[in-house]
Amino acid sequence: MSDINANNSPLGKGKYHLDYLDQLESESIHIMREVAGQFERPALLFSGGKDSIVLVHLALKAFRPGKFPFPLVHIDTGHNFKEALDYRDKLANDIGEKLIVRNVGDTIKAKNLTEPKGKFASRNALQTYTLLDTIEEFEFDACIGGARRDEEKARAKERIFSVRDEFGQWNPKLQRPELWNIYNGKIDKGENVRVFPISNWTELDIWNYIRRENIALPSIYFAHDRKVLEFEGQYVAMSEFIELEATDKVSVKKVRYRTVGDMTCTAAVESNASSIDDIITEIIATKTSERGETRIDDKVSEAAMEDRKKNGYF
């Protein structure tokens, strides 16, 4: 723990302790301000999920009473949960910040892309095309996102300032050293940087911070009754995007979501957790990361996430 002089008194009066959440918050705010200072056209990628909600909360602390030095940007696959989209729109309106939405469906039509087929026809991989087009459209030189190292092994490899080449691709073998709290945002024309201010946070840190800061969340994160398809030990929300077979088992379960992605690639967990305290208790007891337990698209192969990131995925 670090002792900080709260009132800058030369006599050392007014000292207080930074707990671990204060330290994480301070690091994240520092990173956001580094983005504002080093880049000309940054953006904050916002989905309405808990991690991006925490990013917005941190941005409010970093930049209020001024406006954000970046817009909120959502790459909408068209397969999102309504609860997350409603929350996204309400939050952007409440804080008075610019929200840019670009739709994967429009990209599929414009580029004549092949729509995924099959039982869980996820557009998740196609987000990359829309994201790269959006970066080009607005000439973003940095995109802030809510990825954390504890989520998945490919993300554990990535730096906080992660440089992408002119094609939006990531090379895990060509990353810059990050010593202490010094971040190098220098890029060549056409390159951009993906920035992860909460990279050092864990899922439990996120929930403890949400509890401490009393941050509102979409209802999807708390236990609720939902019609789900039982598939290989997972519960996938029923929707028009799921291709049912005669042998499929559909039932109503009390579930919640640990992570919120597309309805076609995100499974729920059976739960009675109706409060943040209940959720924290569940997380402490679990031995699986939220993506490891609930993201179908990460189970395509051992390197599924890394392959997508190399091609420009966030």
Short mmCIF file of C-alpha atoms in Angstrom, two decimals, residues 119 229 243-250:
data_model
loop_
_atom_site.label_atom_id
_atom_site.label_comp_id
_atom_site.label_asym_id
_atom_site.label_seq_id
_atom_site.Cartn_x
_atom_site.Cartn_y
_atom_site.Cartn_z
CA LYS A 119 -26.90 -23.70 -35.31
CA LEU A 229 -31.49 -24.03 -25.20
CA GLU A 243 -31.39 -22.79 -35.57
CA LEU A 244 -33.33 -25.38 -33.60
CA GLU A 245 -33.23 -29.13 -34.27
CA ALA A 246 -35.85 -31.71 -33.39
CA THR A 247 -33.78 -33.13 -30.53
CA ASP A 248 -33.01 -29.78 -28.91
CA LYS A 249 -34.13 -29.24 -25.32
CA VAL A 250 -35.65 -25.83 -24.63
#
